[in-house]
Coordinates of C-alpha atoms in Angstrom, one line a residue:
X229 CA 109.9 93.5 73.7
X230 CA 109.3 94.5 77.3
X231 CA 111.9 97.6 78.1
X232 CA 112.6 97.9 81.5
X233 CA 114.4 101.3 81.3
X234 CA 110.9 103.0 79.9
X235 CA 109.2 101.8 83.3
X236 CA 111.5 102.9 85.7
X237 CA 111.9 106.4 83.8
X238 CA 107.9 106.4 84.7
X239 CA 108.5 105.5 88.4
X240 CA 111.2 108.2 88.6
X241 CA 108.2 110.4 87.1
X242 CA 105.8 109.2 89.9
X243 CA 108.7 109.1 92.3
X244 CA 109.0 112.8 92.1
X245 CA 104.8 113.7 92.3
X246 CA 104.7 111.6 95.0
X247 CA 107.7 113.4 96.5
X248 CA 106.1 116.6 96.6
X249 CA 102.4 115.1 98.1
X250 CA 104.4 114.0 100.9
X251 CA 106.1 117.4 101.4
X252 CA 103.1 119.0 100.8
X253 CA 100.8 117.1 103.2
X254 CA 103.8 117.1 105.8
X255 CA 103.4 113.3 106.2
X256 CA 106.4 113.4 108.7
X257 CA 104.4 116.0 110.8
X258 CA 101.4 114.6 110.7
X259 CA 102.2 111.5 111.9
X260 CA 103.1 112.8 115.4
X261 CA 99.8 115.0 115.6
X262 CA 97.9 111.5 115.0
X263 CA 99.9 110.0 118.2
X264 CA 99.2 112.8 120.1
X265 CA 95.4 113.1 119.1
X266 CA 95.2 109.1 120.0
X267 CA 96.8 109.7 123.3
X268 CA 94.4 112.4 123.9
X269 CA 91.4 110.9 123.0
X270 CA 92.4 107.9 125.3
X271 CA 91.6 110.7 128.5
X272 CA 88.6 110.2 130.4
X273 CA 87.7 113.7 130.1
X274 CA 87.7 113.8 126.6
X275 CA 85.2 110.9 126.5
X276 CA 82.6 113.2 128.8
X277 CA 82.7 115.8 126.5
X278 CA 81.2 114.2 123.1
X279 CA 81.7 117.6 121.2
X280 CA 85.5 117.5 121.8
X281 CA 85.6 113.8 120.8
X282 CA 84.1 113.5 117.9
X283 CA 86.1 116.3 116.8
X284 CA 89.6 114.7 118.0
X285 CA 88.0 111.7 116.1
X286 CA 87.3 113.8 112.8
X287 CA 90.7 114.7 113.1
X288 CA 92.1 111.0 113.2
X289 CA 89.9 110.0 110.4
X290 CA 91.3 112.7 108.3
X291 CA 94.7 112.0 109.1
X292 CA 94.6 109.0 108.7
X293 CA 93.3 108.6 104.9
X294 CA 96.7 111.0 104.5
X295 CA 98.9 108.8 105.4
X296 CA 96.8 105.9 104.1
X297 CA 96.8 107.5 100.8
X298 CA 100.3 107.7 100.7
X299 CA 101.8 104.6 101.9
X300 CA 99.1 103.3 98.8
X301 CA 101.0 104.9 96.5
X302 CA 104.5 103.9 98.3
X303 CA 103.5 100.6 98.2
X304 CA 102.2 100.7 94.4
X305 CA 106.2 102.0 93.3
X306 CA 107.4 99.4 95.6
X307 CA 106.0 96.3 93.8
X308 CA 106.0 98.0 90.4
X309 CA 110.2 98.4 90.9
X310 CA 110.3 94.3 92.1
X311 CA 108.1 93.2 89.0
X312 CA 110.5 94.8 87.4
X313 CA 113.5 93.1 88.7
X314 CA 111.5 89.9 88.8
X315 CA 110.9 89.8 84.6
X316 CA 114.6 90.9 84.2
X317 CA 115.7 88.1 86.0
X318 CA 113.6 85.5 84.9
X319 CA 112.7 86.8 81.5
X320 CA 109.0 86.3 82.2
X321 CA 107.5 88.7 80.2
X322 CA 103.7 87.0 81.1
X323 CA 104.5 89.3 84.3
X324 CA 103.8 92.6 82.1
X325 CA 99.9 92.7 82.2
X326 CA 100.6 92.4 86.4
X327 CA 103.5 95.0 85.9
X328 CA 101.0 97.7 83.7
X329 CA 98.3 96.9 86.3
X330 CA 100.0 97.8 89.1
X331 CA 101.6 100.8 87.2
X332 CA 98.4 102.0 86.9
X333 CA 97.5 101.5 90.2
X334 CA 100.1 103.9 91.4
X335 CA 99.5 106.6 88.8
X336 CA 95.8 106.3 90.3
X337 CA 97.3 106.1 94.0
X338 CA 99.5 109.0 93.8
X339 CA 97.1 111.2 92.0
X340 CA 94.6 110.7 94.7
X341 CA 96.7 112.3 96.6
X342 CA 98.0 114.8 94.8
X343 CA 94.5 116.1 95.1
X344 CA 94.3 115.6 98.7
X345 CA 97.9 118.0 98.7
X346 CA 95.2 120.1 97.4
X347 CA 93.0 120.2 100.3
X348 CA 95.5 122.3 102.7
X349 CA 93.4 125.2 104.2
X350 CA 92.5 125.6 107.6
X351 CA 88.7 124.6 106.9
X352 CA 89.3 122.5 104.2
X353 CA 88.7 119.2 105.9
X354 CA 85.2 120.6 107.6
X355 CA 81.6 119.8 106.6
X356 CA 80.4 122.5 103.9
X357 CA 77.6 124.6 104.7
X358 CA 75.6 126.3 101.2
X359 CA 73.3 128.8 100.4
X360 CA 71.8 128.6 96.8
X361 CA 69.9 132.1 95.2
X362 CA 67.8 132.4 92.1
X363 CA 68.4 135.4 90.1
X364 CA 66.4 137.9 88.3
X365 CA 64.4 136.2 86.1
X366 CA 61.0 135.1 87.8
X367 CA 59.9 131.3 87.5
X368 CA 63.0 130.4 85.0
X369 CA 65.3 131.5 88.0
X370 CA 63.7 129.8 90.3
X371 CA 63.4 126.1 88.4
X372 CA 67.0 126.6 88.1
X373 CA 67.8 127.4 91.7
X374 CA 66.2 124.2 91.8
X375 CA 68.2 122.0 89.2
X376 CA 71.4 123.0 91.4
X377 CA 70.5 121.8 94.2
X378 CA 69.5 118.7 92.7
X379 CA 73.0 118.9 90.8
X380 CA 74.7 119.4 94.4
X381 CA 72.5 116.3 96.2
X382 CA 73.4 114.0 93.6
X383 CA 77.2 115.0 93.6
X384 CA 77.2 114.5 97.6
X385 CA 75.6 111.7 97.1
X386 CA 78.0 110.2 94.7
X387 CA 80.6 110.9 97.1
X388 CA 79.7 109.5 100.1
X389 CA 78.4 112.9 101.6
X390 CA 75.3 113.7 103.9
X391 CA 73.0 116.4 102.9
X392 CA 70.6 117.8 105.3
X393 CA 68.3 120.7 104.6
X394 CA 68.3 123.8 106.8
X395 CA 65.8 126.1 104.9
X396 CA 63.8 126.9 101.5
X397 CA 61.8 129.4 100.1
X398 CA 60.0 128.1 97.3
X399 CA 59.1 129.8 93.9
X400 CA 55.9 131.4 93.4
X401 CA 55.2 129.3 89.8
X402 CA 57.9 126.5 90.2
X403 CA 61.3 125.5 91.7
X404 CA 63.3 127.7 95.1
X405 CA 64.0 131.1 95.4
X406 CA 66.6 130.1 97.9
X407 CA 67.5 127.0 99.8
X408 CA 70.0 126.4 102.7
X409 CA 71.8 122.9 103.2
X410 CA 74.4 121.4 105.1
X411 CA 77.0 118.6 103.3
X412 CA 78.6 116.3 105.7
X413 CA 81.7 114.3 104.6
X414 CA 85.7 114.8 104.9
X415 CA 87.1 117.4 103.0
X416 CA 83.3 118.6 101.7
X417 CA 84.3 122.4 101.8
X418 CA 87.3 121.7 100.8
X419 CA 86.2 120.7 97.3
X420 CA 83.0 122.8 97.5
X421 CA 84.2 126.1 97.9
X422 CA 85.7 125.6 94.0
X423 CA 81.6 126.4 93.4
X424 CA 81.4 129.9 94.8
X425 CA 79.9 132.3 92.3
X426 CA 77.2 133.2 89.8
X427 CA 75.8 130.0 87.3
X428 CA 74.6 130.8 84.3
X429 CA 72.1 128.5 82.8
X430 CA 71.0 128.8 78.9
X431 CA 68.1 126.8 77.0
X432 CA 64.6 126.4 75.9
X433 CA 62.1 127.6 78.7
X434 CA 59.5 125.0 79.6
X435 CA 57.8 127.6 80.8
X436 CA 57.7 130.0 77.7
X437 CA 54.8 129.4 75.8
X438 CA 56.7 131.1 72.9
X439 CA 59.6 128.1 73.0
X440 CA 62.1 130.8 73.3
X441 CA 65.9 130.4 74.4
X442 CA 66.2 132.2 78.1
X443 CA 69.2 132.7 80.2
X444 CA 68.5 132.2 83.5
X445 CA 71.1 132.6 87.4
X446 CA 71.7 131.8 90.5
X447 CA 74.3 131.8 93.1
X448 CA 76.3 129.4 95.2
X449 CA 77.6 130.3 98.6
X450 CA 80.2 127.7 100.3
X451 CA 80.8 128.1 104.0
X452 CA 83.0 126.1 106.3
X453 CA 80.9 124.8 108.9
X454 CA 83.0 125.7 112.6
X455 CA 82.5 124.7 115.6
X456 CA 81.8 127.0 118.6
X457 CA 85.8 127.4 119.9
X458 CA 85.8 131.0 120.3
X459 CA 87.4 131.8 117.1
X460 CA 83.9 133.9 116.4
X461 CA 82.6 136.1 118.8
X462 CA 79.1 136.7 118.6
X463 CA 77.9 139.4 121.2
X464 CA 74.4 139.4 122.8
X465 CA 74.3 142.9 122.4
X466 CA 75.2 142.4 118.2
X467 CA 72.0 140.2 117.2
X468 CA 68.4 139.7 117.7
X469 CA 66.4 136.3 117.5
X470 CA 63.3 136.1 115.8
X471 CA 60.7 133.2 116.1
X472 CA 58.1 132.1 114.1
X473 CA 56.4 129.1 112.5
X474 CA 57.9 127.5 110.3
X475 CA 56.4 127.5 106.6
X476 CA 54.5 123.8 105.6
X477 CA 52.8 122.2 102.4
X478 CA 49.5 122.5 104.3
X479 CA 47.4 119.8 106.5
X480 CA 49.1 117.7 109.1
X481 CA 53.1 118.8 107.7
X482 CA 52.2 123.0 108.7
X483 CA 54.1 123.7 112.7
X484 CA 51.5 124.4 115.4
X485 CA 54.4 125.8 117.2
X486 CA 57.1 128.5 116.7
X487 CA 60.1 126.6 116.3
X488 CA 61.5 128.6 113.5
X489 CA 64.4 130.9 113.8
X490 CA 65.8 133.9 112.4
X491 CA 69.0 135.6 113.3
X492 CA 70.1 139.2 112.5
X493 CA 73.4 140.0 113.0
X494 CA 73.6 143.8 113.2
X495 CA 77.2 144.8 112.4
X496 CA 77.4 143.0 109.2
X497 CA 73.9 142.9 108.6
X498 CA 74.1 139.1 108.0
X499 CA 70.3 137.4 108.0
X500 CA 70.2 133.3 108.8
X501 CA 67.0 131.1 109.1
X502 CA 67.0 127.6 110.0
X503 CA 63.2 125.9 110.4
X504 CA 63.9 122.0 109.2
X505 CA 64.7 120.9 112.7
X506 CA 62.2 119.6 114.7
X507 CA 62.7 122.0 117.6
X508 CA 63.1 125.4 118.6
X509 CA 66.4 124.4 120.5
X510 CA 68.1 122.2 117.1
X511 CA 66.9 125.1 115.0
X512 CA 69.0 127.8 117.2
X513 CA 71.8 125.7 117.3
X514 CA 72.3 125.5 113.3
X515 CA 71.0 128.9 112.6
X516 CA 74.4 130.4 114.9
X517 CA 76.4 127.4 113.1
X518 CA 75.2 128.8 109.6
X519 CA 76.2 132.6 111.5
X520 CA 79.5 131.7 112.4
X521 CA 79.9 130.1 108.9
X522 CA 79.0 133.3 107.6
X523 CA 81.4 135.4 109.6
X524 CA 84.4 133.2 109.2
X525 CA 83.7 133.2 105.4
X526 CA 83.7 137.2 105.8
X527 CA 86.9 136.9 107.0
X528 CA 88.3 134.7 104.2
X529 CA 86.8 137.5 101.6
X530 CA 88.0 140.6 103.4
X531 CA 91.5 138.8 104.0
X532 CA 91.5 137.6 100.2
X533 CA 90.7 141.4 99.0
X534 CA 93.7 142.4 101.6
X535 CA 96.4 140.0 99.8
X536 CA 95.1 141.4 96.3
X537 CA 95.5 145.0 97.3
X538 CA 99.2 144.3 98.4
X539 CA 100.1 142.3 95.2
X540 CA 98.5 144.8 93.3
X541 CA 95.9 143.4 91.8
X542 CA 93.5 145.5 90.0
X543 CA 90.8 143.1 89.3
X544 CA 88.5 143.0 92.2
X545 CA 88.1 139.2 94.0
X546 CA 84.0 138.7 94.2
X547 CA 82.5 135.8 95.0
X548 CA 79.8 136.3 93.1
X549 CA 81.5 136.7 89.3
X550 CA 79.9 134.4 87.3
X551 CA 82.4 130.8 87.0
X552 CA 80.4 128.8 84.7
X553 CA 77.6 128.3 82.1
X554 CA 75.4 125.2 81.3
X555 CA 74.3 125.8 77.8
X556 CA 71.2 123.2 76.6
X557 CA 70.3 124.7 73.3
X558 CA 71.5 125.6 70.7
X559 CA 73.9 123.2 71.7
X560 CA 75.3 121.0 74.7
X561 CA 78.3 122.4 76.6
X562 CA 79.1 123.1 79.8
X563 CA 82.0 125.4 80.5
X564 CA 83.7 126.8 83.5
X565 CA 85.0 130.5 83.1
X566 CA 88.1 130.1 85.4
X567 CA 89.6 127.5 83.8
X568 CA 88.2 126.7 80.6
X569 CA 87.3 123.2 81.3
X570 CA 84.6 121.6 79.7
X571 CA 81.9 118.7 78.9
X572 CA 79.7 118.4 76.6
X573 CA 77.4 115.8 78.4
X574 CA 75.3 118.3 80.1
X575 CA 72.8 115.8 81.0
X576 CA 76.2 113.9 83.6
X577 CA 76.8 117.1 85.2
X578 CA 73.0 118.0 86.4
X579 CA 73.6 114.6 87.6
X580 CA 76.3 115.1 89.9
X581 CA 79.0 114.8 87.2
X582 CA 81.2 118.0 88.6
X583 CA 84.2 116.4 90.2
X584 CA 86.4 117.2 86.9
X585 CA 85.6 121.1 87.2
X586 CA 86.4 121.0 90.9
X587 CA 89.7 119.4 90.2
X588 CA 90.5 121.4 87.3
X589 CA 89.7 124.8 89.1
X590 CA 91.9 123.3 92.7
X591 CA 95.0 122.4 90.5
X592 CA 94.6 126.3 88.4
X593 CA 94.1 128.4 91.6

Protein backbone atom coordinates (compact mmCIF):
# COMPACT_ATOMS: atom_id res chain seq x y z
CA UNK A 1 0.00 0.00 0.00
CA UNK A 2 1.76 3.11 -1.28
CA UNK A 3 2.05 5.66 1.98
CA UNK A 4 2.40 9.02 0.91
CA UNK A 5 3.23 10.49 4.35
CA UNK A 6 6.59 8.20 4.47
CA UNK A 7 7.81 10.05 1.13
CA UNK A 8 7.26 13.37 1.93
CA UNK A 9 8.80 12.85 5.58
CA UNK A 10 11.92 11.84 3.17
CA UNK A 11 11.61 15.05 1.08
CA UNK A 12 11.41 17.06 4.22
CA UNK A 13 14.74 15.01 5.02
CA UNK A 14 16.29 16.10 1.61
CA UNK A 15 14.55 19.40 1.85
CA UNK A 16 16.69 20.28 4.81
CA UNK A 17 20.38 18.80 3.24
CA UNK A 18 19.62 20.58 0.35
CA UNK A 19 18.87 23.60 2.46
CA UNK A 20 22.15 23.82 3.99
CA UNK A 21 24.15 23.10 0.32
CA UNK A 22 22.59 26.10 -0.81
CA UNK A 23 23.61 28.18 2.22
CA UNK A 24 26.73 26.72 2.11
CA UNK A 25 27.64 27.28 -1.47
CA UNK A 26 25.97 30.83 -1.22
CA UNK A 27 23.83 30.01 -4.36
CA UNK A 28 22.18 33.58 -3.96
CA UNK A 29 25.68 35.09 -4.08
CA UNK A 30 27.01 33.39 -6.54
CA UNK A 31 24.66 33.97 -8.94
CA UNK A 32 25.50 37.69 -9.25
CA UNK A 33 29.36 36.97 -9.38
CA UNK A 34 28.47 34.77 -12.59
CA UNK A 35 26.59 37.97 -14.16
CA UNK A 36 29.30 39.99 -13.37
CA UNK A 37 32.15 37.52 -14.64
CA UNK A 38 29.85 37.22 -18.03
CA UNK A 39 29.75 40.93 -18.36
CA UNK A 40 33.32 41.00 -17.95
CA UNK A 41 34.44 38.61 -20.10
CA UNK A 42 32.23 40.23 -22.83
CA UNK A 43 35.19 43.32 -22.76
CA UNK A 44 37.50 43.50 -25.54
CA UNK A 45 40.37 43.70 -23.30
CA UNK A 46 39.73 40.68 -21.60
CA UNK A 47 39.69 38.79 -24.92
CA UNK A 48 43.49 40.18 -25.64
CA UNK A 49 44.71 38.95 -22.66
CA UNK A 50 44.13 34.94 -22.92
CA UNK A 51 45.53 34.40 -19.29
CA UNK A 52 42.79 36.58 -17.76
CA UNK A 53 40.17 34.82 -19.96
CA UNK A 54 40.52 31.59 -19.46
CA UNK A 55 40.58 32.29 -15.97
CA UNK A 56 37.28 34.44 -15.89
CA UNK A 57 36.12 31.31 -18.00
CA UNK A 58 37.32 28.74 -15.29
CA UNK A 59 35.46 30.66 -13.03
CA UNK A 60 32.09 30.48 -15.03
CA UNK A 61 32.49 26.81 -15.55
CA UNK A 62 32.84 26.31 -11.86
CA UNK A 63 29.98 28.41 -11.05
CA UNK A 64 28.03 27.18 -13.06
CA UNK A 65 28.06 23.29 -12.25
CA UNK A 66 26.94 25.02 -8.59
CA UNK A 67 24.16 26.24 -9.47
CA UNK A 68 23.55 23.46 -11.99
CA UNK A 69 23.97 21.02 -9.29
CA UNK A 70 21.48 22.53 -7.30
CA UNK A 71 18.60 23.39 -9.42
CA UNK A 72 19.16 19.27 -10.27
CA UNK A 73 18.37 18.53 -7.04
CA UNK A 74 15.42 21.35 -6.81
CA UNK A 75 14.03 20.00 -9.68
CA UNK A 76 14.33 16.12 -8.48
CA UNK A 77 12.05 17.28 -4.98
CA UNK A 78 9.89 19.14 -7.39
CA UNK A 79 8.58 16.23 -9.42
CA UNK A 80 9.03 13.77 -6.60
CA UNK A 81 6.27 16.13 -4.41
CA UNK A 82 3.78 16.16 -7.82
CA UNK A 83 4.12 12.24 -8.31
CA UNK A 84 3.04 12.36 -5.26
CA UNK A 85 -0.04 14.33 -5.55
CA UNK A 86 -0.54 12.69 -8.90
CA UNK A 87 -0.97 8.84 -7.26
CA UNK A 88 -3.16 10.46 -4.45
CA UNK A 89 -5.34 11.78 -6.74
CA UNK A 90 -5.71 9.24 -9.13
CA UNK A 91 -4.83 6.25 -7.12
CA UNK A 92 -2.24 5.08 -9.63
CA UNK A 93 -0.01 3.26 -7.66
CA UNK A 94 1.87 1.96 -11.26
CA UNK A 95 3.32 5.60 -10.73
CA UNK A 96 5.57 4.27 -7.64
CA UNK A 97 8.59 2.63 -9.61
CA UNK A 98 8.61 6.49 -11.45
CA UNK A 99 8.04 7.98 -7.91
CA UNK A 100 11.28 5.73 -6.13
CA UNK A 101 13.30 6.53 -9.33
CA UNK A 102 13.10 9.94 -9.18
CA UNK A 103 13.48 9.73 -5.29
CA UNK A 104 16.58 8.34 -5.86
CA UNK A 105 17.56 10.66 -8.25
CA UNK A 106 17.37 13.42 -5.81
CA UNK A 107 19.13 11.64 -2.91
CA UNK A 108 21.91 11.25 -5.66
CA UNK A 109 21.44 15.06 -6.85
CA UNK A 110 21.58 16.59 -3.56
CA UNK A 111 24.46 14.54 -2.30
CA UNK A 112 26.47 15.54 -5.26
CA UNK A 113 26.32 18.64 -3.88
CA UNK A 114 26.57 18.25 -0.62
CA UNK A 115 30.09 17.25 -1.57
CA UNK A 116 30.62 20.16 -3.71
CA UNK A 117 29.47 22.38 -0.23
CA UNK A 118 32.60 20.64 0.61
CA UNK A 119 34.85 22.16 -1.82
CA UNK A 120 34.81 25.87 -0.16
CA UNK A 121 38.51 26.93 0.18
CA UNK A 122 40.09 29.55 -1.66
CA UNK A 123 42.13 26.99 -3.99
CA UNK A 124 39.78 24.42 -3.87
CA UNK A 125 38.48 24.74 -7.40
CA UNK A 126 42.29 25.05 -8.90
CA UNK A 127 44.31 22.37 -10.86
CA UNK A 128 46.36 20.22 -8.18
CA UNK A 129 49.97 20.13 -8.51
CA UNK A 130 51.83 16.71 -6.63
CA UNK A 131 54.97 15.63 -5.63
CA UNK A 132 55.27 11.81 -4.85
CA UNK A 133 58.69 10.51 -2.50
CA UNK A 134 59.78 6.96 -1.83
CA UNK A 135 60.91 6.31 1.60
CA UNK A 136 63.64 4.55 3.22
CA UNK A 137 63.62 1.29 1.95
CA UNK A 138 65.76 0.93 -1.33
CA UNK A 139 64.08 -0.80 -4.43
CA UNK A 140 60.72 -1.80 -2.37
CA UNK A 141 60.25 2.15 -1.81
CA UNK A 142 60.82 2.96 -4.89
CA UNK A 143 58.33 0.22 -6.89
CA UNK A 144 55.83 1.71 -4.54
CA UNK A 145 56.45 5.37 -5.27
CA UNK A 146 55.67 3.96 -8.42
CA UNK A 147 52.22 2.01 -7.82
CA UNK A 148 51.01 5.62 -6.50
CA UNK A 149 51.37 7.25 -9.17
CA UNK A 150 49.87 4.74 -11.16
CA UNK A 151 47.02 4.77 -8.40
CA UNK A 152 46.70 8.69 -8.84
CA UNK A 153 46.71 8.49 -13.07
CA UNK A 154 44.05 6.07 -13.01
CA UNK A 155 41.93 8.09 -10.35
CA UNK A 156 42.36 11.37 -12.67
CA UNK A 157 41.61 9.47 -15.22
CA UNK A 158 38.41 8.10 -13.98
CA UNK A 159 37.43 11.48 -13.24
CA UNK A 160 37.77 13.31 -16.18
CA UNK A 161 41.25 14.93 -15.12
CA UNK A 162 44.54 15.72 -17.16
CA UNK A 163 47.72 14.53 -15.87
CA UNK A 164 50.86 15.84 -17.30
CA UNK A 165 54.28 15.00 -15.93
CA UNK A 166 56.69 17.64 -14.78
CA UNK A 167 59.68 15.49 -13.49
CA UNK A 168 61.03 11.92 -12.31
CA UNK A 169 63.84 10.45 -10.83
CA UNK A 170 63.81 6.90 -11.33
CA UNK A 171 64.94 4.02 -8.95
CA UNK A 172 68.24 2.61 -9.19
CA UNK A 173 66.72 -1.36 -9.38
CA UNK A 174 62.99 -0.54 -10.21
CA UNK A 175 60.11 1.97 -9.96
CA UNK A 176 60.66 6.35 -8.90
CA UNK A 177 62.43 7.81 -6.31
CA UNK A 178 60.30 10.85 -6.81
CA UNK A 179 58.02 12.14 -9.54
CA UNK A 180 56.36 15.53 -10.13
CA UNK A 181 52.85 15.86 -11.91
CA UNK A 182 50.31 18.27 -12.64
CA UNK A 183 46.19 17.17 -12.49
CA UNK A 184 44.00 19.35 -14.46
CA UNK A 185 40.32 19.32 -13.84
CA UNK A 186 37.64 21.47 -11.58
CA UNK A 187 37.95 21.08 -8.16
CA UNK A 188 41.30 18.62 -8.56
CA UNK A 189 43.02 20.07 -5.38
CA UNK A 190 40.12 20.42 -3.84
CA UNK A 191 39.59 16.63 -3.47
CA UNK A 192 43.39 15.90 -3.72
CA UNK A 193 44.70 17.62 -0.86
CA UNK A 194 42.55 14.85 1.38
CA UNK A 195 45.96 12.74 0.17
CA UNK A 196 48.63 14.73 1.91
CA UNK A 197 50.81 12.44 4.08
CA UNK A 198 52.95 9.36 4.54
CA UNK A 199 51.41 5.77 2.71
CA UNK A 200 52.24 2.87 4.05
CA UNK A 201 52.36 -0.06 1.91
CA UNK A 202 52.52 -3.86 3.41
CA UNK A 203 53.09 -7.26 1.43
CA UNK A 204 55.24 -9.85 -0.13
CA UNK A 205 58.37 -8.27 -1.81
CA UNK A 206 58.80 -9.34 -5.44
CA UNK A 207 61.93 -8.36 -5.01
CA UNK A 208 62.98 -10.51 -1.84
CA UNK A 209 64.40 -13.56 -2.91
CA UNK A 210 63.46 -14.77 0.65
CA UNK A 211 59.44 -14.17 -0.04
CA UNK A 212 59.41 -12.10 3.02
CA UNK A 213 56.52 -9.59 4.18
CA UNK A 214 58.15 -5.81 3.79
CA UNK A 215 56.65 -2.51 4.74
CA UNK A 216 57.52 -0.16 2.46
CA UNK A 217 56.57 4.48 2.20
CA UNK A 218 56.23 7.24 0.45
CA UNK A 219 54.77 10.57 0.51
CA UNK A 220 52.22 12.62 -1.18
CA UNK A 221 52.44 16.40 -1.50
CA UNK A 222 49.18 18.33 -2.86
CA UNK A 223 49.66 21.90 -4.02
CA UNK A 224 47.27 24.33 -5.44
CA UNK A 225 48.38 25.34 -8.72
CA UNK A 226 48.21 29.66 -8.76
CA UNK A 227 48.48 31.75 -11.09
CA UNK A 228 51.07 34.59 -11.27
CA UNK A 229 48.63 37.60 -9.58
CA UNK A 230 50.98 38.83 -7.14
CA UNK A 231 49.67 36.98 -4.23
CA UNK A 232 53.55 35.45 -4.14
CA UNK A 233 56.31 37.44 -4.40
CA UNK A 234 59.28 35.82 -5.61
CA UNK A 235 62.43 38.20 -5.52
CA UNK A 236 65.35 38.08 -7.99
CA UNK A 237 67.58 38.56 -5.42
CA UNK A 238 65.78 35.30 -3.26
CA UNK A 239 66.51 32.41 -6.03
CA UNK A 240 68.98 31.07 -8.40
CA UNK A 241 68.21 29.13 -11.79
CA UNK A 242 70.11 26.31 -12.74
CA UNK A 243 70.19 24.67 -16.21
CA UNK A 244 70.96 21.49 -17.36
CA UNK A 245 70.05 18.61 -19.66
CA UNK A 246 67.48 17.02 -19.02
CA UNK A 247 67.88 13.14 -17.97
CA UNK A 248 66.73 10.48 -21.13
CA UNK A 249 66.29 6.61 -21.72
CA UNK A 250 69.28 6.85 -24.00
CA UNK A 251 69.56 7.13 -28.09
CA UNK A 252 67.41 9.59 -29.95
CA UNK A 253 64.90 10.41 -26.46
CA UNK A 254 68.45 11.95 -24.39
CA UNK A 255 68.30 16.39 -24.84
CA UNK A 256 71.17 17.73 -26.88
CA UNK A 257 70.28 20.93 -25.28
CA UNK A 258 69.97 22.37 -21.73
CA UNK A 259 66.43 22.94 -21.38
CA UNK A 260 66.13 21.59 -17.91
CA UNK A 261 65.51 23.76 -14.98
CA UNK A 262 66.09 23.94 -11.43
CA UNK A 263 65.05 26.58 -8.95
CA UNK A 264 66.44 27.23 -5.45
CA UNK A 265 64.58 29.34 -3.47
CA UNK A 266 66.90 30.64 -0.69
CA UNK A 267 64.75 31.73 2.19
CA UNK A 268 62.81 28.62 2.56
CA UNK A 269 65.21 26.50 0.98
CA UNK A 270 62.51 25.16 -1.36
CA UNK A 271 64.19 23.03 -4.51
CA UNK A 272 61.80 22.61 -7.93
CA UNK A 273 62.83 20.95 -11.23
CA UNK A 274 60.77 20.78 -14.19
CA UNK A 275 62.50 19.05 -17.56
CA UNK A 276 59.27 17.28 -19.43
CA UNK A 277 58.68 20.44 -21.47
CA UNK A 278 59.98 20.66 -24.62
CA UNK A 279 61.75 23.97 -24.04
CA UNK A 280 63.83 25.88 -21.78
CA UNK A 281 61.18 28.75 -21.82
CA UNK A 282 57.84 25.98 -20.90
CA UNK A 283 60.13 24.46 -18.45
CA UNK A 284 60.77 27.93 -16.51
CA UNK A 285 57.31 28.70 -16.59
CA UNK A 286 56.13 25.40 -14.61
CA UNK A 287 59.11 25.14 -12.49
CA UNK A 288 58.00 28.98 -10.72
CA UNK A 289 54.21 27.54 -11.08
CA UNK A 290 55.35 24.39 -8.98
CA UNK A 291 57.44 27.42 -6.63
CA UNK A 292 54.62 29.44 -6.08
CA UNK A 293 52.56 26.20 -5.39
CA UNK A 294 55.07 25.48 -2.93
CA UNK A 295 55.00 28.76 -1.15
CA UNK A 296 51.29 29.23 -1.02
CA UNK A 297 51.11 25.61 0.45
CA UNK A 298 53.74 27.01 3.19
CA UNK A 299 51.43 29.41 3.95
CA UNK A 300 48.38 27.03 4.45
CA UNK A 301 50.79 24.86 6.92
CA UNK A 302 52.29 27.75 8.95
CA UNK A 303 48.68 29.37 9.08
CA UNK A 304 47.14 25.74 10.04
CA UNK A 305 49.98 25.36 12.89
CA UNK A 306 48.88 29.14 13.90
CA UNK A 307 45.04 28.23 14.38
CA UNK A 308 46.20 24.99 16.41
CA UNK A 309 48.43 26.92 18.72
CA UNK A 310 45.45 29.39 19.60
CA UNK A 311 42.85 26.47 20.06
CA UNK A 312 45.30 24.80 21.99
CA UNK A 313 46.02 22.00 20.44
CA UNK A 314 48.79 19.93 21.54
CA UNK A 315 49.13 17.53 18.76
CA UNK A 316 51.30 18.98 16.21
CA UNK A 317 49.56 19.36 12.38
CA UNK A 318 52.23 17.56 9.86
CA UNK A 319 51.66 16.82 6.61
CA UNK A 320 53.59 14.18 6.55
CA UNK A 321 51.90 11.71 9.45
CA UNK A 322 51.15 8.73 7.97
CA UNK A 323 46.98 8.68 6.78
CA UNK A 324 46.74 5.35 5.42
CA UNK A 325 47.99 1.76 4.89
CA UNK A 326 47.46 -0.72 1.89
CA UNK A 327 47.98 -4.14 3.41
CA UNK A 328 48.33 -7.15 0.54
CA UNK A 329 49.41 -10.01 2.71
CA UNK A 330 48.59 -11.52 5.26
CA UNK A 331 45.45 -10.21 4.29
CA UNK A 332 43.55 -7.52 1.88
CA UNK A 333 42.61 -4.18 3.56
CA UNK A 334 43.09 -0.87 2.99
CA UNK A 335 42.55 1.52 5.80
CA UNK A 336 42.75 5.28 6.22
CA UNK A 337 44.15 6.40 9.73
CA UNK A 338 42.03 9.61 9.91
CA UNK A 339 38.90 8.32 9.56
CA UNK A 340 38.78 4.70 9.81
CA UNK A 341 37.32 3.99 6.44
CA UNK A 342 37.98 1.03 4.74
CA UNK A 343 37.95 -1.56 1.64
CA UNK A 344 38.93 -4.64 1.41
CA UNK A 345 39.35 -4.81 -2.53
CA UNK A 346 42.87 -3.57 -2.55
CA UNK A 347 43.29 -4.52 -6.09
CA UNK A 348 40.03 -1.30 -6.88
CA UNK A 349 41.95 1.15 -5.08
CA UNK A 350 45.53 0.76 -6.95
CA UNK A 351 43.19 1.17 -9.71
CA UNK A 352 41.93 4.49 -8.95
CA UNK A 353 39.26 3.29 -6.55
CA UNK A 354 39.92 6.23 -3.82
CA UNK A 355 36.97 8.58 -4.18
CA UNK A 356 35.28 6.89 -0.96
CA UNK A 357 38.40 7.76 1.30
CA UNK A 358 38.45 11.26 -0.17
CA UNK A 359 34.90 11.75 0.72
CA UNK A 360 35.01 10.18 3.94
CA UNK A 361 38.13 12.21 5.09
CA UNK A 362 36.22 15.84 3.43
CA UNK A 363 32.93 15.10 5.47
CA UNK A 364 35.36 14.15 9.00
CA UNK A 365 37.68 17.18 8.78
Amino acid sequence: MFKADDYRLKIKELEETLGEAKYALDIDAISEKLKELKTEQEKPEVWQDLERSAKIGREISSIEGKIASYMKGRKALDDAGEIIDLIEETEEEELVPELDRTMADAEKDIEEMRIRALLRGKYDGNNALMSLHAGAGGTEACDWCQMLYRMYCRYAEKSGYKVTEIDRLAGDGAGLKSVDFKVEGENAYGYLKAEIGVHRLVRISPFDANKRRQTSFASVEVMPEVDDDGEVEIRDEDIRIDVYRSSGAGGQKVNKTETAIRITHFPTGIVVTCQNERSQLQNKEMAFKYLRSKLIEKQIEERMAAEAALKGETKKIEWGSQIRSYVFCPYTLVKDHRTGYEVGDVQAVMDGEIQGFIIDYLKKS
